[in-house]
Amino acid sequence: GENVEQHPSTLSVQEGDSAVIKCTYSDSASNYFPWYKQELGKRPQLIIDIRSNVGEKKDQRIAVTLNKTAKHFSLHITETQPEDSAVYFCAPAGGGYNKLIFGAGTRLAVHP
Amino acid sequence: EAQVTQNPRYLITVTGKKLTVTCSQNMNHEYMSWYRQDPGLGLRQIYYSMNVEVTDKGDVPEGYKVSRKEKRNFPLILESPSPNQTSLYFCASSLGAGVMNTEAFFGQGTRLTVV
């Protein structure tokens, strides 16, 4: 099955700094690369996604970049704010597997 | 409003007492799945369903059952709950899986405690 790894598992930054979270996957047929944000006590929600025919996508302060050759994609958050504090999950999909596998999550803490 | 609805939100039960957690979606999604979330382990898939009457095991199916008799509903059944099934459970739905994969929409979560 698909192997998904996220790094780092925890990340602590000062408000205004940038944060980068990386997700590596094993299925070269994957073609959908989303990032989900889960705030404390809430459900995961999609914040940005990218398909395999695109190398980068940006939405205000967040961006996702994809390197299909190396089989990894990354979440970039610029000018971090305290409300960015949450757990972030990647879930590469669209390949030969019908299971939807999530990474183990990255806990981001943004300190004022 | 497009949504996935789980019930109950909180449940405390005793070992061995059968329980069902309901999940319903109003988006006409084909793919539905159940996850459990435990500290440090992320979201682990229990079961998934590609469509009505089509279900399959995820990564941690032991001790759980599911059914998909209607497209909108996907209940999770614990026939004989044990304390190691104490966890936070999420139901999710999406348009499809495999090459049809799209955004997953999650229910509010069910916090289950088995004593």
Short mmCIF file of C-alpha atoms in Angstrom, two decimals:
data_model
loop_
_atom_site.label_atom_id
_atom_site.label_comp_id
_atom_site.label_asym_id
_atom_site.label_seq_id
_atom_site.Cartn_x
_atom_site.Cartn_y
_atom_site.Cartn_z
CA GLY A 1 0.00 0.00 0.00
CA GLU A 2 0.85 3.67 -0.05
CA ASN A 3 3.48 4.74 2.48
CA VAL A 4 3.12 8.33 3.63
CA GLU A 5 5.59 10.17 5.85
CA GLN A 6 5.41 13.71 7.14
CA HIS A 7 8.22 15.80 8.57
CA PRO A 8 8.67 17.37 10.99
CA SER A 9 6.23 15.92 13.52
CA THR A 10 6.30 19.17 15.51
CA LEU A 11 7.25 22.67 14.46
CA SER A 12 7.51 25.77 16.60
CA VAL A 13 7.92 29.22 15.00
CA GLN A 14 7.64 32.87 15.95
CA GLU A 15 4.77 34.88 14.59
CA GLY A 16 5.73 36.28 11.19
CA ASP A 17 8.17 33.49 10.37
CA SER A 18 7.65 30.95 7.60
CA ALA A 19 6.84 27.26 8.13
CA VAL A 20 7.40 24.35 5.78
CA ILE A 21 6.03 20.82 6.17
CA LYS A 22 7.08 18.02 3.86
CA CYS A 23 5.15 14.89 2.84
CA THR A 24 6.78 11.95 1.06
CA TYR A 25 4.82 9.15 -0.56
CA SER A 26 5.55 5.85 -2.29
CA ASP A 27 2.89 5.43 -5.00
CA SER A 28 4.22 7.01 -8.20
CA ALA A 29 0.68 6.89 -9.67
CA SER A 30 -0.68 9.33 -7.05
CA ASN A 31 -2.17 12.38 -8.72
CA TYR A 32 -3.95 14.32 -5.97
CA PHE A 33 -2.04 16.05 -3.16
CA PRO A 34 -4.09 17.76 -0.45
CA TRP A 35 -3.24 19.34 2.88
CA TYR A 36 -5.71 19.35 5.76
CA LYS A 37 -5.70 21.53 8.86
CA GLN A 38 -7.14 20.36 12.16
CA GLU A 39 -7.58 22.95 14.88
CA LEU A 40 -7.85 21.82 18.48
CA GLY A 41 -11.13 20.01 19.09
CA LYS A 42 -12.29 20.37 15.48
CA ARG A 43 -12.51 18.21 12.39
CA PRO A 44 -9.82 18.18 9.67
CA GLN A 45 -10.56 20.54 6.79
CA LEU A 46 -8.93 20.96 3.41
CA ILE A 47 -6.83 24.10 3.12
CA ILE A 48 -5.09 23.59 -0.22
CA ASP A 49 -4.61 20.87 -2.81
CA ILE A 50 -2.76 20.33 -6.06
CA ARG A 51 -3.01 17.89 -8.94
CA SER A 52 -0.06 16.23 -10.60
CA ASN A 53 -0.15 18.38 -13.73
CA VAL A 54 0.74 21.46 -11.66
CA GLY A 55 4.02 22.12 -9.83
CA GLU A 56 2.90 24.84 -7.43
CA LYS A 57 -0.29 26.43 -6.19
CA LYS A 58 -0.68 29.46 -3.98
CA ASP A 59 -3.58 30.83 -1.93
CA GLN A 60 -2.70 34.00 -0.02
CA ARG A 61 -0.23 32.96 2.70
CA ILE A 62 -0.25 29.25 1.95
CA ALA A 63 1.26 27.37 -0.97
CA VAL A 64 1.83 23.77 -1.98
CA THR A 65 4.73 22.61 -4.13
CA LEU A 66 5.02 19.21 -5.78
CA ASN A 67 8.06 17.25 -6.86
CA LYS A 68 6.69 14.15 -8.61
CA THR A 69 10.12 12.81 -9.52
CA ALA A 70 11.21 12.74 -5.90
CA LYS A 71 7.68 11.81 -4.70
CA HIS A 72 7.19 14.55 -2.19
CA PHE A 73 5.09 17.68 -1.78
CA SER A 74 5.33 20.48 0.74
CA LEU A 75 3.08 22.95 2.52
CA HIS A 76 4.48 26.48 2.87
CA ILE A 77 2.96 29.01 5.23
CA THR A 78 4.38 32.53 5.15
CA GLU A 79 3.93 35.33 7.70
CA THR A 80 2.59 32.85 10.24
CA GLN A 81 -0.06 33.98 12.71
CA PRO A 82 -1.21 32.43 16.00
CA GLU A 83 -4.37 31.15 14.28
CA ASP A 84 -2.16 28.97 12.07
CA SER A 85 -1.44 26.85 15.17
CA ALA A 86 -2.96 23.44 14.41
CA VAL A 87 -2.13 19.94 13.25
CA TYR A 88 -1.57 19.59 9.51
CA PHE A 89 -2.07 16.35 7.58
CA CYS A 90 -1.16 15.34 4.04
CA ALA A 91 -3.11 12.62 2.19
CA PRO A 92 -1.65 11.83 -1.27
CA ALA A 93 -4.13 9.87 -3.37
CA GLY A 94 -5.46 9.07 -6.81
CA GLY A 95 -3.13 6.23 -7.60
CA GLY A 96 -3.79 2.52 -7.59
CA TYR A 97 -5.11 2.35 -4.03
CA ASN A 98 -8.64 2.96 -2.86
CA LYS A 99 -7.54 3.42 0.74
CA LEU A 100 -7.09 7.07 1.71
CA ILE A 101 -3.96 7.22 3.85
CA PHE A 102 -3.07 10.27 5.93
CA GLY A 103 0.34 11.24 7.15
CA ALA A 104 0.87 11.11 10.91
CA GLY A 105 0.46 14.88 11.18
CA THR A 106 2.60 17.91 12.01
CA ARG A 107 1.79 19.97 15.07
CA LEU A 108 2.55 23.62 14.30
CA ALA A 109 2.78 26.11 17.15
CA VAL A 110 3.04 29.81 16.30
CA HIS A 111 4.19 31.93 19.23
CA PRO A 112 3.27 35.63 19.43
CA GLU B 1 -25.67 23.12 3.44
CA ALA B 2 -23.25 20.39 2.32
CA GLN B 3 -22.24 18.37 5.35
CA VAL B 4 -21.30 15.09 6.97
CA THR B 5 -23.20 14.40 10.19
CA GLN B 6 -22.08 11.96 12.87
CA ASN B 7 -23.93 10.90 15.98
CA PRO B 8 -23.41 10.78 18.84
CA ARG B 9 -20.67 13.37 19.51
CA TYR B 10 -19.73 11.78 22.83
CA LEU B 11 -20.32 8.26 24.10
CA ILE B 12 -19.24 6.41 27.23
CA THR B 13 -20.02 2.72 27.23
CA VAL B 14 -19.05 -0.50 28.97
CA THR B 15 -16.97 -3.34 27.59
CA GLY B 16 -18.99 -5.72 25.44
CA LYS B 17 -22.08 -3.57 24.93
CA LYS B 18 -22.80 -3.28 21.20
CA LEU B 19 -22.95 0.24 19.82
CA THR B 20 -23.45 2.02 16.50
CA VAL B 21 -22.10 5.39 15.42
CA THR B 22 -24.11 6.85 12.58
CA CYS B 23 -22.76 8.87 9.64
CA SER B 24 -24.78 10.61 6.97
CA GLN B 25 -23.77 12.86 4.05
CA ASN B 26 -25.95 14.99 1.79
CA MET B 27 -23.49 15.56 -1.07
CA ASN B 28 -24.25 12.40 -3.10
CA HIS B 29 -20.68 11.24 -2.54
CA GLU B 30 -19.67 7.77 -3.66
CA TYR B 31 -16.75 7.27 -1.26
CA MET B 32 -17.21 7.12 2.51
CA SER B 33 -14.80 6.02 5.19
CA TRP B 34 -14.20 5.80 8.93
CA TYR B 35 -11.05 6.84 10.78
CA ARG B 36 -9.85 6.67 14.33
CA GLN B 37 -7.53 9.32 15.70
CA ASP B 38 -5.20 8.55 18.58
CA PRO B 39 -2.42 10.80 19.96
CA GLY B 40 0.75 10.49 17.89
CA LEU B 41 -0.85 8.10 15.39
CA GLY B 42 -2.69 10.50 13.10
CA LEU B 43 -5.81 9.38 11.23
CA ARG B 44 -5.98 5.66 10.61
CA GLN B 45 -8.56 4.28 8.22
CA ILE B 46 -10.85 1.60 9.65
CA TYR B 47 -13.15 0.78 6.73
CA TYR B 48 -14.12 2.43 3.48
CA SER B 49 -16.89 2.11 0.93
CA MET B 50 -16.62 2.83 -2.77
CA ASN B 51 -20.41 2.76 -3.27
CA VAL B 52 -23.62 1.12 -2.04
CA GLU B 53 -23.03 -2.47 -0.92
CA VAL B 54 -19.27 -2.15 -1.58
CA THR B 55 -17.11 -2.01 1.54
CA ASP B 56 -13.51 -2.92 2.26
CA LYS B 57 -11.05 -2.99 5.13
CA GLY B 58 -8.75 -0.10 5.87
CA ASP B 59 -5.61 -0.38 7.97
CA VAL B 60 -7.20 -1.07 11.38
CA PRO B 61 -10.49 -2.98 10.81
CA GLU B 62 -10.31 -5.45 13.71
CA GLY B 63 -13.26 -5.14 16.08
CA TYR B 64 -15.38 -3.02 13.72
CA LYS B 65 -18.13 -3.60 11.18
CA VAL B 66 -19.74 -1.32 8.63
CA SER B 67 -22.60 -1.43 6.17
CA ARG B 68 -23.60 0.71 3.17
CA LYS B 69 -27.22 0.00 2.35
CA GLU B 70 -27.89 3.53 1.13
CA LYS B 71 -25.55 5.97 -0.55
CA ARG B 72 -25.91 8.64 2.13
CA ASN B 73 -25.39 6.49 5.25
CA PHE B 74 -22.35 4.59 6.50
CA PRO B 75 -22.73 3.43 10.12
CA LEU B 76 -19.83 2.09 12.18
CA ILE B 77 -20.69 -0.85 14.40
CA LEU B 78 -18.74 -2.10 17.40
CA GLU B 79 -20.22 -5.51 18.23
CA SER B 80 -18.26 -5.98 21.46
CA PRO B 81 -16.33 -2.81 22.34
CA SER B 82 -13.12 -3.08 24.33
CA PRO B 83 -11.10 -0.38 26.15
CA ASN B 84 -8.50 -0.26 23.33
CA GLN B 85 -11.23 1.11 21.08
CA THR B 86 -11.40 4.25 23.18
CA SER B 87 -10.61 6.91 20.61
CA LEU B 88 -11.83 9.86 18.55
CA TYR B 89 -13.67 8.66 15.44
CA PHE B 90 -14.26 10.56 12.22
CA CYS B 91 -16.45 9.74 9.28
CA ALA B 92 -15.50 11.27 5.93
CA SER B 93 -16.91 11.36 2.43
CA SER B 94 -15.62 12.37 -0.99
CA LEU B 95 -16.76 12.22 -4.59
CA GLY B 96 -14.62 9.21 -5.39
CA ALA B 97 -11.37 7.37 -4.78
CA GLY B 98 -8.45 6.23 -6.89
CA VAL B 99 -8.25 8.37 -9.99
CA MET B 100 -11.48 10.09 -8.93
CA ASN B 101 -10.00 11.27 -5.66
CA THR B 102 -11.09 14.68 -4.42
CA GLU B 103 -11.43 16.62 -1.17
CA ALA B 104 -12.55 14.62 1.86
CA PHE B 105 -15.29 16.17 4.02
CA PHE B 106 -15.26 15.12 7.68
CA GLY B 107 -17.98 14.76 10.25
CA GLN B 108 -17.73 16.51 13.63
CA GLY B 109 -16.15 13.50 15.29
CA THR B 110 -17.33 11.05 17.96
CA ARG B 111 -15.35 10.72 21.16
CA LEU B 112 -15.84 7.17 22.42
CA THR B 113 -14.78 5.93 25.83
CA VAL B 114 -15.05 2.22 26.65
CA VAL B 115 -14.72 1.37 30.34
#
